[in-house]
Amino acid sequence: MAEQMTGAEMVVQALIDQGVTHIFGYPGGAALPIYDAIFQQDAITHVLVRHEQGATHMAEGYARSTGKPGVVLVTSGPGATNAVTGLTDALMDSIPLVCITAQVPTTLIGSDAFQECDTVGITRSCTKHNYLIKKVEDLPKVMHEAFHIATTGRPGPVVIDIPKDVQFALGEYLQPNINGFRHSSYKPHVEGDIEAIRAAVDLMLKAERPVFYTGGGVINSGPEAATHLRELAELTGFPVTSTLMGLGAFPASNKQWLGMLGMHGTYEANLAMHDCDLMINIGARFDDRITGRIDAFSPHSTKIHVDIDPAQINKNVRVDIPIVGDCGLVLEEMIRIWRSRTNEPRTEAIAPWWERIRTWRAVNSLGFKNSDTTIKPQHAIQRLYELTKDRDVYITTEVGQHQMWAAQHFHFDKPNRWMTSGGLGTMGYGLPAAVGVQVAHPDALVIDIAGEASVQMTMQEMSTAVQYRLPIKVFILNNERMGMVRQWQDLLHGGRYAHSYSESLPDFVKLAEAYGGKGIRCDDPAKLDDAIREMLDYPGPVLFDVMVEKDENCLPMIPSGKPHNEIILPDTANIGSIIDEKGRQLV
Amino acid sequence: MNAHLQPTGSAYFLTKETDSPERHTLSVLVDNEPGILARIAGLFTARGYNIESLTVSETEHEKNLSRITVVVVATPKVLVQIKLQLERLVPVHRVHDLTAEGAALERELALVKVAGTGEHRVETLRLADAFRAQVVDASTESFVFEITGKPSKIEQFIALMVPLGLVEVVRTGLAAISRGPQGM
Ligand SMILES: Cc1ncc(C[n+]2csc(CCOP(=O)(O)OP(=O)(O)O)c2C)c(N)n1
Ligand SMILES: [Mg+2]
């Protein structure tokens, strides 16, 4: 006979049976029975956060760096509403999360009870799926199904809202069993259509100006997908670029790597996208940061699109060969079929293409004028990269110029090493995400490349890092500006800096010390390396306040409304005169 | 006005839709569970799709299935997106575009209240008979008719009732099914 237990005990048992070892949460009245069940076991470690948004980003960092789902536990009302930003972030970036929200007792639902909110209503549009549990009998099945839905197909966040009386109620616990799921309608399509894959390889065998455009789907598919991507790139000899979300799936040290594409991508990546005759999109979604002006996007190419989510096909850009399936499986098939046709890469046929790419590379679009009096932000990241590249390093970021500079100047050779908020662009993501990564990889070097504005949004999680002895390093590129906003105001609004500077900043060194961590400040390029070493050598959490050039622009840049071949390069002196009236209206 | 103060338009550079919108009837088979209607309706509002009519009801009790009939007006490209986005929802089993699959049967029911006396009453009854509308309630000054048929027929009947003393109308929205032996 199945075991009898309370709803709260079922939650914990289901987490254990799903292989969960860490959860991120914050207690409150409606969640107390679950907290009590957590207290009475030691298979699962609970990390107490300082704000529920922090819990969601920690779970995202944990998930993205391990490939396992991240788990969040919050109370009803404000606990649930505080989690909404992270849930939306996870939905946009396809991160598997299971978020358990406590709810007022079923008898009080709808009565405007203390700390009641319509959690399933509020989170319906920012989750892959959500549940309100009304009967304890439903709880075990739903717990297991939630993990299944969060982690399969296109991953995403799932919310389970559990009223307090259901947590107390006794019922029968059930083990995970895929046949027992409530939704027989949920059947993600993972194997690509073999005829379509064959047709894709046929095109690849004839391509003269091909490019692989890869995205976060390759990372989500798992490390084998990244291995397959590398193999297929080598077999074909084709150049590879990636979205922000896909960095690390293809090694940046490989000579076929073009760098990141998109709004702040390299000249060679964007021009290769614009001029190619065959675009092979693996696990990316033709996001507007990538395509620029849609009607001028890669006008001469035939397009292949591999995506596990059928709704991405032909959404923004019409494609010629859609392949719905898991990137890893499709890549594997592509390799097999390519091999059955030829043993040679298309070196000769695409040599003129590589020649053009070489001329674009020679432009050195990531170049910048270094200085020996002020620290240039790009230089700071380059030094951070040089001084850490021999270690197992995980990078998270906040949102802004520093994020783009990190993507441009820090290089990744492995997947799951780069955690950033791409789709939602959530300032405040990086610090808690770093905490989550460090929880999953206690011995690794975890660095949040931050901006002074973003990092203040979730700064309180320093306290979590100190409590759990998580030696995260927060590398703040402090330009005393919301640099990215300032850059857009220069570009679009005549340099009228409406509320885009960071006034009355805290003393980050003292702040670090107040939290029980270490603070470091550096404003001298000559002392930067030593200061970075000092940060790396310190065994606990560090806030490193890197005082950088205040008005540096993040270039190259394809302004909104412009096609890829109208990219602004670094030597452009006055960015204020570039955009016309129509372009100003775009974001 | 200063150039920079001009109202900003839509923020994204979607190309202008050149295709013209079409009216399509979709049939959506879903698990009958709490919140399903909100999930479907929420998807339409969140993504800016236009619903003309939406009906929902449990159809197969043992299987716990409901069938939703939605009439949408959208360009062909958006129609494909609507279908795919609906299919992404976990409790959705299948979505069929009945309009695209061939001439489907479409029916609607309306209850129509008409008040009047004398000559008007006679004319009202004569027209109701021509439209095969049943009298389901009558008083000395009023009738309630039940009429079923294609939406166009119901609209025509309602239009005719206006000068004869139409008081109010309630319509079920569209129920639709494909022709032939196949189910969805
Ligand atoms: C939560 C949130 N609010 C507002 C924004 C809009 N925004 C994007 S970048 C940015 C400025 C970031 O400043 P900082 O963290 O100092 O980074 P910098 O650009 O200076 O490197 C703002 C306000 C956002 N992305 N997220
Ligand atoms: Mg800044």
PDB file of N, CA and C in Angstrom, chain A residues 396-474:
ATOM      1  N   THR A 396      28.368  35.125 -14.531  1.00  0.00           N
ATOM      2  CA  THR A 396      27.001  35.616 -14.639  1.00  0.00           C
ATOM      3  C   THR A 396      27.112  37.107 -14.922  1.00  0.00           C
ATOM      4  N   THR A 397      26.020  37.734 -15.345  1.00  0.00           N
ATOM      5  CA  THR A 397      26.072  39.179 -15.563  1.00  0.00           C
ATOM      6  C   THR A 397      24.784  39.815 -15.118  1.00  0.00           C
ATOM      7  N   GLU A 398      24.852  41.125 -14.980  1.00  0.00           N
ATOM      8  CA  GLU A 398      23.651  41.932 -14.836  1.00  0.00           C
ATOM      9  C   GLU A 398      23.249  42.367 -16.254  1.00  0.00           C
ATOM     10  N   VAL A 399      22.552  43.486 -16.360  1.00  0.00           N
ATOM     11  CA  VAL A 399      22.102  43.917 -17.687  1.00  0.00           C
ATOM     12  C   VAL A 399      22.565  45.341 -17.967  1.00  0.00           C
ATOM     13  N   GLY A 400      23.151  45.529 -19.130  1.00  0.00           N
ATOM     14  CA  GLY A 400      23.635  46.847 -19.510  1.00  0.00           C
ATOM     15  C   GLY A 400      24.868  46.707 -20.383  1.00  0.00           C
ATOM     16  N   GLN A 401      25.642  47.777 -20.453  1.00  0.00           N
ATOM     17  CA  GLN A 401      26.854  47.750 -21.272  1.00  0.00           C
ATOM     18  C   GLN A 401      27.815  46.654 -20.811  1.00  0.00           C
ATOM     19  N   HIS A 402      27.976  46.548 -19.474  1.00  0.00           N
ATOM     20  CA  HIS A 402      28.932  45.574 -18.936  1.00  0.00           C
ATOM     21  C   HIS A 402      28.584  44.160 -19.413  1.00  0.00           C
ATOM     22  N   GLN A 403      27.289  43.896 -19.561  1.00  0.00           N
ATOM     23  CA  GLN A 403      26.826  42.568 -20.004  1.00  0.00           C
ATOM     24  C   GLN A 403      27.309  42.303 -21.429  1.00  0.00           C
ATOM     25  N   MET A 404      27.149  43.321 -22.275  1.00  0.00           N
ATOM     26  CA  MET A 404      27.560  43.164 -23.666  1.00  0.00           C
ATOM     27  C   MET A 404      29.086  43.085 -23.781  1.00  0.00           C
ATOM     28  N   TRP A 405      29.781  43.898 -22.980  1.00  0.00           N
ATOM     29  CA  TRP A 405      31.239  43.806 -22.999  1.00  0.00           C
ATOM     30  C   TRP A 405      31.709  42.434 -22.508  1.00  0.00           C
ATOM     31  N   ALA A 406      31.008  41.920 -21.514  1.00  0.00           N
ATOM     32  CA  ALA A 406      31.374  40.584 -21.024  1.00  0.00           C
ATOM     33  C   ALA A 406      31.192  39.554 -22.144  1.00  0.00           C
ATOM     34  N   ALA A 407      30.071  39.670 -22.869  1.00  0.00           N
ATOM     35  CA  ALA A 407      29.803  38.724 -23.959  1.00  0.00           C
ATOM     36  C   ALA A 407      30.857  38.859 -25.057  1.00  0.00           C
ATOM     37  N   GLN A 408      31.346  40.074 -25.272  1.00  0.00           N
ATOM     38  CA  GLN A 408      32.316  40.299 -26.346  1.00  0.00           C
ATOM     39  C   GLN A 408      33.736  39.901 -25.953  1.00  0.00           C
ATOM     40  N   HIS A 409      34.109  40.191 -24.704  1.00  0.00           N
ATOM     41  CA  HIS A 409      35.528  40.085 -24.346  1.00  0.00           C
ATOM     42  C   HIS A 409      35.877  38.933 -23.413  1.00  0.00           C
ATOM     43  N   PHE A 410      34.876  38.270 -22.854  1.00  0.00           N
ATOM     44  CA  PHE A 410      35.172  37.065 -22.070  1.00  0.00           C
ATOM     45  C   PHE A 410      34.864  35.912 -23.009  1.00  0.00           C
ATOM     46  N   HIS A 411      35.679  34.904 -23.030  1.00  0.00           N
ATOM     47  CA  HIS A 411      35.482  33.867 -24.044  1.00  0.00           C
ATOM     48  C   HIS A 411      35.206  32.531 -23.383  1.00  0.00           C
ATOM     49  N   PHE A 412      34.271  31.797 -23.981  1.00  0.00           N
ATOM     50  CA  PHE A 412      33.832  30.542 -23.367  1.00  0.00           C
ATOM     51  C   PHE A 412      34.113  29.377 -24.294  1.00  0.00           C
ATOM     52  N   ASP A 413      34.698  28.343 -23.733  1.00  0.00           N
ATOM     53  CA  ASP A 413      34.978  27.146 -24.527  1.00  0.00           C
ATOM     54  C   ASP A 413      34.041  26.001 -24.196  1.00  0.00           C
ATOM     55  N   LYS A 414      33.252  26.167 -23.148  1.00  0.00           N
ATOM     56  CA  LYS A 414      32.352  25.087 -22.719  1.00  0.00           C
ATOM     57  C   LYS A 414      30.953  25.633 -22.508  1.00  0.00           C
ATOM     58  N   PRO A 415      29.942  24.772 -22.689  1.00  0.00           N
ATOM     59  CA  PRO A 415      28.575  25.222 -22.387  1.00  0.00           C
ATOM     60  C   PRO A 415      28.336  25.310 -20.876  1.00  0.00           C
ATOM     61  N   ASN A 416      27.249  25.928 -20.485  1.00  0.00           N
ATOM     62  CA  ASN A 416      26.818  26.050 -19.086  1.00  0.00           C
ATOM     63  C   ASN A 416      27.749  26.890 -18.218  1.00  0.00           C
ATOM     64  N   ARG A 417      28.625  27.686 -18.867  1.00  0.00           N
ATOM     65  CA  ARG A 417      29.548  28.523 -18.099  1.00  0.00           C
ATOM     66  C   ARG A 417      29.143  29.990 -18.124  1.00  0.00           C
ATOM     67  N   TRP A 418      28.103  30.307 -18.850  1.00  0.00           N
ATOM     68  CA  TRP A 418      27.696  31.704 -19.092  1.00  0.00           C
ATOM     69  C   TRP A 418      26.229  31.845 -18.754  1.00  0.00           C
ATOM     70  N   MET A 419      25.935  32.638 -17.735  1.00  0.00           N
ATOM     71  CA  MET A 419      24.565  32.806 -17.256  1.00  0.00           C
ATOM     72  C   MET A 419      24.203  34.284 -17.373  1.00  0.00           C
ATOM     73  N   THR A 420      23.236  34.598 -18.224  1.00  0.00           N
ATOM     74  CA  THR A 420      22.867  36.003 -18.384  1.00  0.00           C
ATOM     75  C   THR A 420      21.388  36.086 -18.687  1.00  0.00           C
ATOM     76  N   SER A 421      20.788  37.223 -18.395  1.00  0.00           N
ATOM     77  CA  SER A 421      19.363  37.404 -18.664  1.00  0.00           C
ATOM     78  C   SER A 421      19.221  37.988 -20.066  1.00  0.00           C
ATOM     79  N   GLY A 422      18.847  37.139 -21.008  1.00  0.00           N
ATOM     80  CA  GLY A 422      18.805  37.556 -22.404  1.00  0.00           C
ATOM     81  C   GLY A 422      17.451  38.089 -22.811  1.00  0.00           C
ATOM     82  N   GLY A 423      16.436  37.254 -22.705  1.00  0.00           N
ATOM     83  CA  GLY A 423      15.116  37.603 -23.221  1.00  0.00           C
ATOM     84  C   GLY A 423      14.463  38.731 -22.462  1.00  0.00           C
ATOM     85  N   LEU A 424      14.508  38.676 -21.157  1.00  0.00           N
ATOM     86  CA  LEU A 424      13.828  39.693 -20.346  1.00  0.00           C
ATOM     87  C   LEU A 424      14.751  40.869 -20.046  1.00  0.00           C
ATOM     88  N   GLY A 425      16.072  40.613 -20.023  1.00  0.00           N
ATOM     89  CA  GLY A 425      17.011  41.696 -19.708  1.00  0.00           C
ATOM     90  C   GLY A 425      16.795  42.226 -18.315  1.00  0.00           C
ATOM     91  N   THR A 426      16.901  41.340 -17.322  1.00  0.00           N
ATOM     92  CA  THR A 426      16.574  41.689 -15.947  1.00  0.00           C
ATOM     93  C   THR A 426      17.782  42.204 -15.181  1.00  0.00           C
ATOM     94  N   MET A 427      17.831  43.497 -14.931  1.00  0.00           N
ATOM     95  CA  MET A 427      18.858  44.018 -14.020  1.00  0.00           C
ATOM     96  C   MET A 427      18.648  43.338 -12.669  1.00  0.00           C
ATOM     97  N   GLY A 428      19.726  42.974 -11.993  1.00  0.00           N
ATOM     98  CA  GLY A 428      19.594  42.298 -10.712  1.00  0.00           C
ATOM     99  C   GLY A 428      19.648  40.792 -10.822  1.00  0.00           C
ATOM    100  N   TYR A 429      19.805  40.283 -12.033  1.00  0.00           N
ATOM    101  CA  TYR A 429      19.868  38.833 -12.236  1.00  0.00           C
ATOM    102  C   TYR A 429      21.205  38.256 -11.745  1.00  0.00           C
ATOM    103  N   GLY A 430      22.281  38.959 -12.028  1.00  0.00           N
ATOM    104  CA  GLY A 430      23.613  38.358 -11.960  1.00  0.00           C
ATOM    105  C   GLY A 430      24.080  37.936 -10.582  1.00  0.00           C
ATOM    106  N   LEU A 431      23.866  38.791  -9.577  1.00  0.00           N
ATOM    107  CA  LEU A 431      24.402  38.460  -8.253  1.00  0.00           C
ATOM    108  C   LEU A 431      23.715  37.212  -7.688  1.00  0.00           C
ATOM    109  N   PRO A 432      22.376  37.191  -7.620  1.00  0.00           N
ATOM    110  CA  PRO A 432      21.753  35.945  -7.147  1.00  0.00           C
ATOM    111  C   PRO A 432      22.039  34.749  -8.053  1.00  0.00           C
ATOM    112  N   ALA A 433      22.104  34.956  -9.352  1.00  0.00           N
ATOM    113  CA  ALA A 433      22.429  33.831 -10.234  1.00  0.00           C
ATOM    114  C   ALA A 433      23.791  33.254  -9.860  1.00  0.00           C
ATOM    115  N   ALA A 434      24.740  34.141  -9.528  1.00  0.00           N
ATOM    116  CA  ALA A 434      26.072  33.677  -9.128  1.00  0.00           C
ATOM    117  C   ALA A 434      25.982  32.847  -7.847  1.00  0.00           C
ATOM    118  N   VAL A 435      25.133  33.272  -6.929  1.00  0.00           N
ATOM    119  CA  VAL A 435      24.939  32.510  -5.693  1.00  0.00           C
ATOM    120  C   VAL A 435      24.445  31.100  -6.042  1.00  0.00           C
ATOM    121  N   GLY A 436      23.455  31.024  -6.939  1.00  0.00           N
ATOM    122  CA  GLY A 436      22.916  29.721  -7.341  1.00  0.00           C
ATOM    123  C   GLY A 436      23.966  28.842  -8.015  1.00  0.00           C
ATOM    124  N   VAL A 437      24.790  29.446  -8.857  1.00  0.00           N
ATOM    125  CA  VAL A 437      25.847  28.687  -9.538  1.00  0.00           C
ATOM    126  C   VAL A 437      26.854  28.160  -8.511  1.00  0.00           C
ATOM    127  N   GLN A 438      27.179  29.029  -7.544  1.00  0.00           N
ATOM    128  CA  GLN A 438      28.175  28.630  -6.547  1.00  0.00           C
ATOM    129  C   GLN A 438      27.635  27.506  -5.644  1.00  0.00           C
ATOM    130  N   VAL A 439      26.342  27.535  -5.378  1.00  0.00           N
ATOM    131  CA  VAL A 439      25.732  26.444  -4.602  1.00  0.00           C
ATOM    132  C   VAL A 439      25.922  25.116  -5.345  1.00  0.00           C
ATOM    133  N   ALA A 440      25.734  25.167  -6.670  1.00  0.00           N
ATOM    134  CA  ALA A 440      25.865  23.943  -7.468  1.00  0.00           C
ATOM    135  C   ALA A 440      27.315  23.528  -7.662  1.00  0.00           C
ATOM    136  N   HIS A 441      28.233  24.493  -7.658  1.00  0.00           N
ATOM    137  CA  HIS A 441      29.646  24.206  -7.929  1.00  0.00           C
ATOM    138  C   HIS A 441      30.488  24.879  -6.853  1.00  0.00           C
ATOM    139  N   PRO A 442      30.507  24.276  -5.658  1.00  0.00           N
ATOM    140  CA  PRO A 442      31.132  24.968  -4.520  1.00  0.00           C
ATOM    141  C   PRO A 442      32.607  25.293  -4.740  1.00  0.00           C
ATOM    142  N   ASP A 443      33.301  24.498  -5.555  1.00  0.00           N
ATOM    143  CA  ASP A 443      34.739  24.737  -5.691  1.00  0.00           C
ATOM    144  C   ASP A 443      35.121  25.549  -6.916  1.00  0.00           C
ATOM    145  N   ALA A 444      34.127  25.906  -7.715  1.00  0.00           N
ATOM    146  CA  ALA A 444      34.445  26.633  -8.944  1.00  0.00           C
ATOM    147  C   ALA A 444      34.607  28.115  -8.654  1.00  0.00           C
ATOM    148  N   LEU A 445      35.183  28.824  -9.622  1.00  0.00           N
ATOM    149  CA  LEU A 445      35.284  30.270  -9.536  1.00  0.00           C
ATOM    150  C   LEU A 445      34.049  30.861 -10.213  1.00  0.00           C
ATOM    151  N   VAL A 446      33.249  31.594  -9.437  1.00  0.00           N
ATOM    152  CA  VAL A 446      32.006  32.154  -9.975  1.00  0.00           C
ATOM    153  C   VAL A 446      32.068  33.673  -9.878  1.00  0.00           C
ATOM    154  N   ILE A 447      31.934  34.329 -11.022  1.00  0.00           N
ATOM    155  CA  ILE A 447      32.067  35.787 -11.064  1.00  0.00           C
ATOM    156  C   ILE A 447      30.823  36.409 -11.685  1.00  0.00           C
ATOM    157  N   ASP A 448      30.269  37.403 -11.005  1.00  0.00           N
ATOM    158  CA  ASP A 448      29.193  38.208 -11.580  1.00  0.00           C
ATOM    159  C   ASP A 448      29.828  39.460 -12.155  1.00  0.00           C
ATOM    160  N   ILE A 449      29.790  39.605 -13.484  1.00  0.00           N
ATOM    161  CA  ILE A 449      30.250  40.854 -14.101  1.00  0.00           C
ATOM    162  C   ILE A 449      29.069  41.813 -14.065  1.00  0.00           C
ATOM    163  N   ALA A 450      29.224  42.893 -13.271  1.00  0.00           N
ATOM    164  CA  ALA A 450      28.068  43.697 -12.894  1.00  0.00           C
ATOM    165  C   ALA A 450      28.221  45.157 -13.288  1.00  0.00           C
ATOM    166  N   GLY A 451      27.112  45.868 -13.266  1.00  0.00           N
ATOM    167  CA  GLY A 451      27.108  47.326 -13.355  1.00  0.00           C
ATOM    168  C   GLY A 451      26.686  47.857 -12.003  1.00  0.00           C
ATOM    169  N   GLU A 452      27.120  49.090 -11.693  1.00  0.00           N
ATOM    170  CA  GLU A 452      26.831  49.607 -10.348  1.00  0.00           C
ATOM    171  C   GLU A 452      25.338  49.847 -10.141  1.00  0.00           C
ATOM    172  N   ALA A 453      24.592  50.065 -11.228  1.00  0.00           N
ATOM    173  CA  ALA A 453      23.147  50.281 -11.068  1.00  0.00           C
ATOM    174  C   ALA A 453      22.428  48.941 -10.887  1.00  0.00           C
ATOM    175  N   SER A 454      22.692  48.003 -11.775  1.00  0.00           N
ATOM    176  CA  SER A 454      22.012  46.704 -11.715  1.00  0.00           C
ATOM    177  C   SER A 454      22.216  46.013 -10.377  1.00  0.00           C
ATOM    178  N   VAL A 455      23.472  46.020  -9.920  1.00  0.00           N
ATOM    179  CA  VAL A 455      23.813  45.187  -8.771  1.00  0.00           C
ATOM    180  C   VAL A 455      23.084  45.646  -7.514  1.00  0.00           C
ATOM    181  N   GLN A 456      22.643  46.907  -7.523  1.00  0.00           N
ATOM    182  CA  GLN A 456      21.916  47.381  -6.347  1.00  0.00           C
ATOM    183  C   GLN A 456      20.488  46.843  -6.283  1.00  0.00           C
ATOM    184  N   MET A 457      20.029  46.248  -7.378  1.00  0.00           N
ATOM    185  CA  MET A 457      18.653  45.735  -7.368  1.00  0.00           C
ATOM    186  C   MET A 457      18.500  44.472  -6.524  1.00  0.00           C
ATOM    187  N   THR A 458      19.572  43.703  -6.416  1.00  0.00           N
ATOM    188  CA  THR A 458      19.480  42.467  -5.622  1.00  0.00           C
ATOM    189  C   THR A 458      20.702  42.317  -4.718  1.00  0.00           C
ATOM    190  N   MET A 459      21.289  43.459  -4.366  1.00  0.00           N
ATOM    191  CA  MET A 459      22.516  43.468  -3.562  1.00  0.00           C
ATOM    192  C   MET A 459      22.392  42.674  -2.263  1.00  0.00           C
ATOM    193  N   GLN A 460      21.165  42.636  -1.704  1.00  0.00           N
ATOM    194  CA  GLN A 460      20.997  41.996  -0.391  1.00  0.00           C
ATOM    195  C   GLN A 460      21.363  40.521  -0.403  1.00  0.00           C
ATOM    196  N   GLU A 461      21.465  39.907  -1.591  1.00  0.00           N
ATOM    197  CA  GLU A 461      21.835  38.491  -1.618  1.00  0.00           C
ATOM    198  C   GLU A 461      23.303  38.280  -1.266  1.00  0.00           C
ATOM    199  N   MET A 462      24.072  39.379  -1.132  1.00  0.00           N
ATOM    200  CA  MET A 462      25.423  39.263  -0.567  1.00  0.00           C
ATOM    201  C   MET A 462      25.339  38.597   0.799  1.00  0.00           C
ATOM    202  N   SER A 463      24.279  38.937   1.501  1.00  0.00           N
ATOM    203  CA  SER A 463      24.079  38.388   2.832  1.00  0.00           C
ATOM    204  C   SER A 463      23.892  36.871   2.768  1.00  0.00           C
ATOM    205  N   THR A 464      23.176  36.400   1.747  1.00  0.00           N
ATOM    206  CA  THR A 464      23.012  34.954   1.533  1.00  0.00           C
ATOM    207  C   THR A 464      24.363  34.311   1.246  1.00  0.00           C
ATOM    208  N   ALA A 465      25.147  34.977   0.376  1.00  0.00           N
ATOM    209  CA  ALA A 465      26.465  34.439   0.017  1.00  0.00           C
ATOM    210  C   ALA A 465      27.338  34.300   1.259  1.00  0.00           C
ATOM    211  N   VAL A 466      27.269  35.309   2.134  1.00  0.00           N
ATOM    212  CA  VAL A 466      28.086  35.259   3.347  1.00  0.00           C
ATOM    213  C   VAL A 466      27.586  34.142   4.267  1.00  0.00           C
ATOM    214  N   GLN A 467      26.267  34.053   4.430  1.00  0.00           N
ATOM    215  CA  GLN A 467      25.709  33.029   5.327  1.00  0.00           C
ATOM    216  C   GLN A 467      26.132  31.623   4.925  1.00  0.00           C
ATOM    217  N   TYR A 468      26.105  31.345   3.638  1.00  0.00           N
ATOM    218  CA  TYR A 468      26.398  29.976   3.185  1.00  0.00           C
ATOM    219  C   TYR A 468      27.852  29.800   2.719  1.00  0.00           C
ATOM    220  N   ARG A 469      28.698  30.780   3.047  1.00  0.00           N
ATOM    221  CA  ARG A 469      30.116  30.744   2.677  1.00  0.00           C
ATOM    222  C   ARG A 469      30.305  30.461   1.188  1.00  0.00           C
ATOM    223  N   LEU A 470      29.604  31.214   0.375  1.00  0.00           N
ATOM    224  CA  LEU A 470      29.690  31.044  -1.069  1.00  0.00           C
ATOM    225  C   LEU A 470      30.594  32.156  -1.600  1.00  0.00           C
ATOM    226  N   PRO A 471      31.793  31.808  -2.026  1.00  0.00           N
ATOM    227  CA  PRO A 471      32.796  32.844  -2.323  1.00  0.00           C
ATOM    228  C   PRO A 471      32.614  33.511  -3.684  1.00  0.00           C
ATOM    229  N   ILE A 472      31.408  34.000  -3.974  1.00  0.00           N
ATOM    230  CA  ILE A 472      31.187  34.639  -5.276  1.00  0.00           C
ATOM    231  C   ILE A 472      32.000  35.932  -5.385  1.00  0.00           C
ATOM    232  N   LYS A 473      32.373  36.264  -6.623  1.00  0.00           N
ATOM    233  CA  LYS A 473      33.107  37.517  -6.858  1.00  0.00           C
ATOM    234  C   LYS A 473      32.221  38.428  -7.697  1.00  0.00           C
ATOM    235  N   VAL A 474      31.953  39.601  -7.177  1.00  0.00           N
ATOM    236  CA  VAL A 474      31.118  40.542  -7.921  1.00  0.00           C
ATOM    237  C   VAL A 474      32.036  41.622  -8.491  1.00  0.00           C
TER     238      VAL A 474
END
